[in-house]
């Protein structure tokens, strides 16, 4: 029986890894097609600049899937935690990649001279608060987890709206008619927020 449990566990882990990989592959393909095939970004920027965009969307999609398991599918808590943990670690990577190229060359519209503009500071503030909320989910016994999930989703939405709203309104400039990654991501984030909000049980 022990051997069978181990085999089933190994299969489940492999299945989860394949699902993680599938989401990552889909977001990377979307990024490549939108920014390189139809856009004007040089393929030399794929390893960091574009990979960073892909990871930002991966993190939100993982959060969305965690919300599906939590608020809709009513899955085993281990699946919710697995997708939530994947979302958190993807966000960590997104932060590191962003910091590695953060400056006026890549993010000039968020600077006012040599300093961050108001939108730039709001983007950093909301992003870090969202990450902190997700990190707290596994660290606190004092706040209901669903409250942190709601707060994290709200700050993700703020982060994305401030970053991309101006581009969402210029539909004619969407590369290949494909919506900006920030718009796709905020759609997933809003749905996740609704799913987390509709089920308020403590995990």
PDB file of C-alpha atoms in Angstrom:
ATOM      1  CA  UNK A   1       0.000   0.000   0.000  1.00  0.00           C
ATOM      2  CA  UNK A   2       2.846   2.365   0.816  1.00  0.00           C
ATOM      3  CA  UNK A   3       4.370   1.813  -2.612  1.00  0.00           C
ATOM      4  CA  UNK A   4       1.050   2.557  -4.303  1.00  0.00           C
ATOM      5  CA  UNK A   5       0.667   5.777  -2.323  1.00  0.00           C
ATOM      6  CA  UNK A   6       4.163   6.836  -3.377  1.00  0.00           C
ATOM      7  CA  UNK A   7       3.448   6.084  -7.027  1.00  0.00           C
ATOM      8  CA  UNK A   8       0.173   8.007  -6.919  1.00  0.00           C
ATOM      9  CA  UNK A   9       1.938  10.921  -5.234  1.00  0.00           C
ATOM     10  CA  UNK A  10       4.697  10.934  -7.855  1.00  0.00           C
ATOM     11  CA  UNK A  11       2.122  10.879 -10.644  1.00  0.00           C
ATOM     12  CA  UNK A  12       0.247  13.758  -9.048  1.00  0.00           C
ATOM     13  CA  UNK A  13       3.433  15.806  -8.761  1.00  0.00           C
ATOM     14  CA  UNK A  14       4.301  15.109 -12.385  1.00  0.00           C
ATOM     15  CA  UNK A  15       0.770  16.029 -13.430  1.00  0.00           C
ATOM     16  CA  UNK A  16       0.983  19.338 -11.571  1.00  0.00           C
ATOM     17  CA  UNK A  17       4.383  20.119 -13.089  1.00  0.00           C
ATOM     18  CA  UNK A  18       3.004  19.464 -16.559  1.00  0.00           C
ATOM     19  CA  UNK A  19       0.098  21.837 -15.876  1.00  0.00           C
ATOM     20  CA  UNK A  20       2.499  24.507 -14.596  1.00  0.00           C
ATOM     21  CA  UNK A  21       4.623  24.054 -17.714  1.00  0.00           C
ATOM     22  CA  UNK A  22       1.614  24.210 -20.038  1.00  0.00           C
ATOM     23  CA  UNK A  23       0.514  27.575 -18.629  1.00  0.00           C
ATOM     24  CA  UNK A  24       4.059  28.895 -18.914  1.00  0.00           C
ATOM     25  CA  UNK A  25       4.396  27.700 -22.535  1.00  0.00           C
ATOM     26  CA  UNK A  26       1.079  29.306 -23.515  1.00  0.00           C
ATOM     27  CA  UNK A  27       1.969  32.675 -21.968  1.00  0.00           C
ATOM     28  CA  UNK A  28       5.426  32.609 -23.529  1.00  0.00           C
ATOM     29  CA  UNK A  29       3.989  31.881 -26.979  1.00  0.00           C
ATOM     30  CA  UNK A  30       1.485  34.720 -26.546  1.00  0.00           C
ATOM     31  CA  UNK A  31       4.298  37.067 -25.535  1.00  0.00           C
ATOM     32  CA  UNK A  32       6.467  36.015 -28.470  1.00  0.00           C
ATOM     33  CA  UNK A  33       3.674  36.395 -31.021  1.00  0.00           C
ATOM     34  CA  UNK A  34       2.443  39.745 -29.728  1.00  0.00           C
ATOM     35  CA  UNK A  35       5.766  41.490 -29.207  1.00  0.00           C
ATOM     36  CA  UNK A  36       8.090  39.873 -31.748  1.00  0.00           C
ATOM     37  CA  UNK A  37       5.923  38.493 -34.568  1.00  0.00           C
ATOM     38  CA  UNK A  38       3.472  41.421 -34.651  1.00  0.00           C
ATOM     39  CA  UNK A  39       5.303  43.959 -32.522  1.00  0.00           C
ATOM     40  CA  UNK A  40       8.611  45.736 -32.872  1.00  0.00           C
ATOM     41  CA  UNK A  41      10.593  44.139 -30.050  1.00  0.00           C
ATOM     42  CA  UNK A  42      13.910  42.612 -31.076  1.00  0.00           C
ATOM     43  CA  UNK A  43      14.262  38.866 -30.305  1.00  0.00           C
ATOM     44  CA  UNK A  44      17.465  39.699 -28.393  1.00  0.00           C
ATOM     45  CA  UNK A  45      15.209  40.971 -25.591  1.00  0.00           C
ATOM     46  CA  UNK A  46      13.459  37.605 -25.185  1.00  0.00           C
ATOM     47  CA  UNK A  47      15.617  36.264 -22.300  1.00  0.00           C
ATOM     48  CA  UNK A  48      14.794  39.065 -19.843  1.00  0.00           C
ATOM     49  CA  UNK A  49      12.399  41.784 -21.051  1.00  0.00           C
ATOM     50  CA  UNK A  50       9.888  39.492 -22.755  1.00  0.00           C
ATOM     51  CA  UNK A  51      10.410  36.545 -20.428  1.00  0.00           C
ATOM     52  CA  UNK A  52       9.591  38.964 -17.615  1.00  0.00           C
ATOM     53  CA  UNK A  53       6.302  39.880 -19.286  1.00  0.00           C
ATOM     54  CA  UNK A  54       5.497  36.194 -19.647  1.00  0.00           C
ATOM     55  CA  UNK A  55       6.284  35.513 -15.982  1.00  0.00           C
ATOM     56  CA  UNK A  56       4.057  38.378 -14.865  1.00  0.00           C
ATOM     57  CA  UNK A  57       1.111  36.830 -16.714  1.00  0.00           C
ATOM     58  CA  UNK A  58       2.037  33.327 -15.508  1.00  0.00           C
ATOM     59  CA  UNK A  59       1.853  34.507 -11.902  1.00  0.00           C
ATOM     60  CA  UNK A  60      -1.636  35.973 -12.348  1.00  0.00           C
ATOM     61  CA  UNK A  61      -2.919  32.922 -14.241  1.00  0.00           C
ATOM     62  CA  UNK A  62      -1.603  30.620 -11.499  1.00  0.00           C
ATOM     63  CA  UNK A  63      -3.431  32.793  -8.956  1.00  0.00           C
ATOM     64  CA  UNK A  64      -6.583  32.561 -11.081  1.00  0.00           C
ATOM     65  CA  UNK A  65      -6.344  28.756 -11.183  1.00  0.00           C
ATOM     66  CA  UNK A  66      -5.854  28.672  -7.408  1.00  0.00           C
ATOM     67  CA  UNK A  67      -9.030  30.763  -7.119  1.00  0.00           C
ATOM     68  CA  UNK A  68     -10.881  28.329  -9.379  1.00  0.00           C
ATOM     69  CA  UNK A  69      -9.912  25.399  -7.154  1.00  0.00           C
ATOM     70  CA  UNK A  70     -10.798  27.386  -4.044  1.00  0.00           C
ATOM     71  CA  UNK A  71     -14.007  29.164  -4.947  1.00  0.00           C
ATOM     72  CA  UNK A  72     -15.508  27.090  -7.759  1.00  0.00           C
ATOM     73  CA  UNK A  73     -14.171  23.534  -7.907  1.00  0.00           C
ATOM     74  CA  UNK A  74     -13.914  23.213  -4.098  1.00  0.00           C
ATOM     75  CA  UNK A  75     -10.820  21.092  -4.618  1.00  0.00           C
ATOM     76  CA  UNK A  76      -8.505  19.601  -2.050  1.00  0.00           C
ATOM     77  CA  UNK A  77      -6.628  22.336  -0.205  1.00  0.00           C
ATOM     78  CA  UNK A  78      -3.306  20.941  -1.449  1.00  0.00           C
ATOM     79  CA  UNK A  79      -4.178  21.996  -5.011  1.00  0.00           C
ATOM     80  CA  UNK A  80      -5.065  25.492  -3.913  1.00  0.00           C
ATOM     81  CA  UNK A  81      -1.761  25.773  -2.073  1.00  0.00           C
ATOM     82  CA  UNK A  82       0.200  24.301  -4.997  1.00  0.00           C
ATOM     83  CA  UNK A  83      -1.150  26.847  -7.477  1.00  0.00           C
ATOM     84  CA  UNK A  84      -0.850  29.649  -4.945  1.00  0.00           C
ATOM     85  CA  UNK A  85       2.769  28.745  -4.217  1.00  0.00           C
ATOM     86  CA  UNK A  86       3.528  28.583  -7.936  1.00  0.00           C
ATOM     87  CA  UNK A  87       1.976  32.035  -8.326  1.00  0.00           C
ATOM     88  CA  UNK A  88       4.097  33.435  -5.504  1.00  0.00           C
ATOM     89  CA  UNK A  89       7.373  32.038  -6.841  1.00  0.00           C
ATOM     90  CA  UNK A  90       6.550  33.233 -10.362  1.00  0.00           C
ATOM     91  CA  UNK A  91       5.967  36.684  -8.905  1.00  0.00           C
ATOM     92  CA  UNK A  92       9.339  36.510  -7.143  1.00  0.00           C
ATOM     93  CA  UNK A  93      10.995  35.792 -10.482  1.00  0.00           C
ATOM     94  CA  UNK A  94       9.005  38.613 -12.098  1.00  0.00           C
ATOM     95  CA  UNK A  95      10.300  41.025  -9.451  1.00  0.00           C
ATOM     96  CA  UNK A  96      13.922  39.942  -9.905  1.00  0.00           C
ATOM     97  CA  UNK A  97      13.731  40.223 -13.689  1.00  0.00           C
ATOM     98  CA  UNK A  98      12.053  43.631 -13.435  1.00  0.00           C
ATOM     99  CA  UNK A  99      14.734  44.922 -11.084  1.00  0.00           C
ATOM    100  CA  UNK A 100      17.482  43.706 -13.411  1.00  0.00           C
ATOM    101  CA  UNK A 101      16.311  46.013 -16.214  1.00  0.00           C
ATOM    102  CA  UNK A 102      14.491  48.666 -14.198  1.00  0.00           C
ATOM    103  CA  UNK A 103      15.322  52.117 -15.516  1.00  0.00           C
ATOM    104  CA  UNK A 104      14.365  54.734 -18.057  1.00  0.00           C
ATOM    105  CA  UNK A 105      15.573  52.646 -21.015  1.00  0.00           C
ATOM    106  CA  UNK A 106      12.845  50.027 -20.520  1.00  0.00           C
ATOM    107  CA  UNK A 107      10.319  51.830 -18.330  1.00  0.00           C
ATOM    108  CA  UNK A 108      10.741  55.467 -19.304  1.00  0.00           C
ATOM    109  CA  UNK A 109       7.030  56.283 -19.063  1.00  0.00           C
ATOM    110  CA  UNK A 110       7.114  55.571 -15.327  1.00  0.00           C
ATOM    111  CA  UNK A 111       9.883  58.093 -14.652  1.00  0.00           C
ATOM    112  CA  UNK A 112       9.827  61.850 -14.246  1.00  0.00           C
ATOM    113  CA  UNK A 113      13.370  62.789 -15.062  1.00  0.00           C
ATOM    114  CA  UNK A 114      15.689  60.677 -12.915  1.00  0.00           C
ATOM    115  CA  UNK A 115      13.002  59.876 -10.343  1.00  0.00           C
ATOM    116  CA  UNK A 116       9.904  57.711 -10.444  1.00  0.00           C
ATOM    117  CA  UNK A 117       6.647  59.374 -11.408  1.00  0.00           C
ATOM    118  CA  UNK A 118       3.478  58.902  -9.335  1.00  0.00           C
ATOM    119  CA  UNK A 119       2.398  56.014 -11.573  1.00  0.00           C
ATOM    120  CA  UNK A 120       5.819  54.396 -11.226  1.00  0.00           C
ATOM    121  CA  UNK A 121       5.676  54.547  -7.453  1.00  0.00           C
ATOM    122  CA  UNK A 122       2.113  53.222  -7.387  1.00  0.00           C
ATOM    123  CA  UNK A 123       3.143  50.290  -9.578  1.00  0.00           C
ATOM    124  CA  UNK A 124       5.986  49.323  -7.248  1.00  0.00           C
ATOM    125  CA  UNK A 125       3.947  49.892  -4.084  1.00  0.00           C
ATOM    126  CA  UNK A 126       0.894  47.894  -5.210  1.00  0.00           C
ATOM    127  CA  UNK A 127       3.016  45.065  -6.617  1.00  0.00           C
ATOM    128  CA  UNK A 128       5.026  44.647  -3.434  1.00  0.00           C
ATOM    129  CA  UNK A 129       1.937  44.783  -1.201  1.00  0.00           C
ATOM    130  CA  UNK A 130       0.287  42.088  -3.325  1.00  0.00           C
ATOM    131  CA  UNK A 131       3.356  39.856  -3.009  1.00  0.00           C
ATOM    132  CA  UNK A 132       3.522  40.472   0.730  1.00  0.00           C
ATOM    133  CA  UNK A 133      -0.131  39.462   1.148  1.00  0.00           C
ATOM    134  CA  UNK A 134       0.466  36.185  -0.697  1.00  0.00           C
ATOM    135  CA  UNK A 135       3.574  35.544   1.376  1.00  0.00           C
ATOM    136  CA  UNK A 136       1.579  36.117   4.581  1.00  0.00           C
ATOM    137  CA  UNK A 137      -1.014  33.513   3.626  1.00  0.00           C
ATOM    138  CA  UNK A 138       1.265  30.702   4.791  1.00  0.00           C
ATOM    139  CA  UNK A 139       2.730  32.687   7.681  1.00  0.00           C
ATOM    140  CA  UNK A 140      -0.151  34.034   9.754  1.00  0.00           C
ATOM    141  CA  UNK A 141      -2.846  32.608  11.975  1.00  0.00           C
ATOM    142  CA  UNK A 142      -4.328  35.977  12.887  1.00  0.00           C
ATOM    143  CA  UNK A 143      -6.032  37.046   9.684  1.00  0.00           C
ATOM    144  CA  UNK A 144      -8.444  34.933   7.707  1.00  0.00           C
ATOM    145  CA  UNK A 145      -6.703  33.702   4.611  1.00  0.00           C
ATOM    146  CA  UNK A 146      -9.499  34.762   2.303  1.00  0.00           C
ATOM    147  CA  UNK A 147      -8.954  38.380   3.463  1.00  0.00           C
ATOM    148  CA  UNK A 148      -5.331  38.220   2.346  1.00  0.00           C
ATOM    149  CA  UNK A 149      -6.360  36.639  -0.947  1.00  0.00           C
ATOM    150  CA  UNK A 150      -8.822  39.449  -1.581  1.00  0.00           C
ATOM    151  CA  UNK A 151      -6.272  42.124  -0.658  1.00  0.00           C
ATOM    152  CA  UNK A 152      -3.604  40.520  -2.848  1.00  0.00           C
ATOM    153  CA  UNK A 153      -5.986  40.345  -5.808  1.00  0.00           C
ATOM    154  CA  UNK A 154      -7.025  43.970  -5.301  1.00  0.00           C
ATOM    155  CA  UNK A 155      -3.434  45.193  -5.279  1.00  0.00           C
ATOM    156  CA  UNK A 156      -2.598  43.094  -8.334  1.00  0.00           C
ATOM    157  CA  UNK A 157      -5.491  44.788 -10.136  1.00  0.00           C
ATOM    158  CA  UNK A 158      -4.258  48.238  -9.058  1.00  0.00           C
ATOM    159  CA  UNK A 159      -0.737  47.312 -10.187  1.00  0.00           C
ATOM    160  CA  UNK A 160      -1.970  46.260 -13.624  1.00  0.00           C
ATOM    161  CA  UNK A 161      -4.431  49.115 -14.130  1.00  0.00           C
ATOM    162  CA  UNK A 162      -1.845  51.796 -13.346  1.00  0.00           C
ATOM    163  CA  UNK A 163       0.698  50.076 -15.556  1.00  0.00           C
ATOM    164  CA  UNK A 164      -1.404  49.412 -18.623  1.00  0.00           C
ATOM    165  CA  UNK A 165      -4.638  51.425 -18.702  1.00  0.00           C
ATOM    166  CA  UNK A 166      -3.390  53.946 -21.265  1.00  0.00           C
ATOM    167  CA  UNK A 167      -2.485  51.134 -23.660  1.00  0.00           C
ATOM    168  CA  UNK A 168      -5.785  49.307 -23.195  1.00  0.00           C
ATOM    169  CA  UNK A 169      -7.683  52.248 -24.656  1.00  0.00           C
ATOM    170  CA  UNK A 170      -5.598  52.392 -27.852  1.00  0.00           C
ATOM    171  CA  UNK A 171      -7.073  49.319 -29.523  1.00  0.00           C
ATOM    172  CA  UNK A 172      -5.815  50.345 -32.957  1.00  0.00           C
ATOM    173  CA  UNK A 173      -2.240  50.063 -31.666  1.00  0.00           C
ATOM    174  CA  UNK A 174      -2.580  46.556 -30.237  1.00  0.00           C
ATOM    175  CA  UNK A 175       0.082  44.436 -31.934  1.00  0.00           C
ATOM    176  CA  UNK A 176      -1.667  41.998 -34.254  1.00  0.00           C
ATOM    177  CA  UNK A 177      -4.965  42.937 -32.636  1.00  0.00           C
ATOM    178  CA  UNK A 178      -3.846  41.055 -29.507  1.00  0.00           C
ATOM    179  CA  UNK A 179      -4.691  42.678 -26.141  1.00  0.00           C
ATOM    180  CA  UNK A 180      -1.772  43.845 -23.967  1.00  0.00           C
ATOM    181  CA  UNK A 181      -0.520  41.326 -21.432  1.00  0.00           C
ATOM    182  CA  UNK A 182      -1.555  43.659 -18.615  1.00  0.00           C
ATOM    183  CA  UNK A 183      -5.150  43.652 -19.898  1.00  0.00           C
ATOM    184  CA  UNK A 184      -5.237  39.862 -20.202  1.00  0.00           C
ATOM    185  CA  UNK A 185      -3.748  39.568 -16.725  1.00  0.00           C
ATOM    186  CA  UNK A 186      -6.168  42.015 -15.100  1.00  0.00           C
ATOM    187  CA  UNK A 187      -9.073  40.025 -16.525  1.00  0.00           C
ATOM    188  CA  UNK A 188      -7.793  36.896 -14.774  1.00  0.00           C
ATOM    189  CA  UNK A 189      -7.128  38.915 -11.601  1.00  0.00           C
ATOM    190  CA  UNK A 190     -10.673  40.332 -11.485  1.00  0.00           C
ATOM    191  CA  UNK A 191     -12.186  36.868 -11.903  1.00  0.00           C
ATOM    192  CA  UNK A 192      -9.872  35.544  -9.166  1.00  0.00           C
ATOM    193  CA  UNK A 193     -10.996  38.362  -6.873  1.00  0.00           C
ATOM    194  CA  UNK A 194     -14.655  37.445  -7.439  1.00  0.00           C
ATOM    195  CA  UNK A 195     -13.954  33.762  -6.775  1.00  0.00           C
ATOM    196  CA  UNK A 196     -12.019  34.480  -3.583  1.00  0.00           C
ATOM    197  CA  UNK A 197     -14.695  36.897  -2.405  1.00  0.00           C
ATOM    198  CA  UNK A 198     -17.621  34.541  -2.983  1.00  0.00           C
ATOM    199  CA  UNK A 199     -16.150  31.857  -0.721  1.00  0.00           C
ATOM    200  CA  UNK A 200     -15.169  33.293   2.607  1.00  0.00           C
ATOM    201  CA  UNK A 201     -14.352  30.157   4.534  1.00  0.00           C
ATOM    202  CA  UNK A 202     -11.036  30.017   6.334  1.00  0.00           C
ATOM    203  CA  UNK A 203      -8.688  27.567   4.621  1.00  0.00           C
TER     204      UNK A 203
END
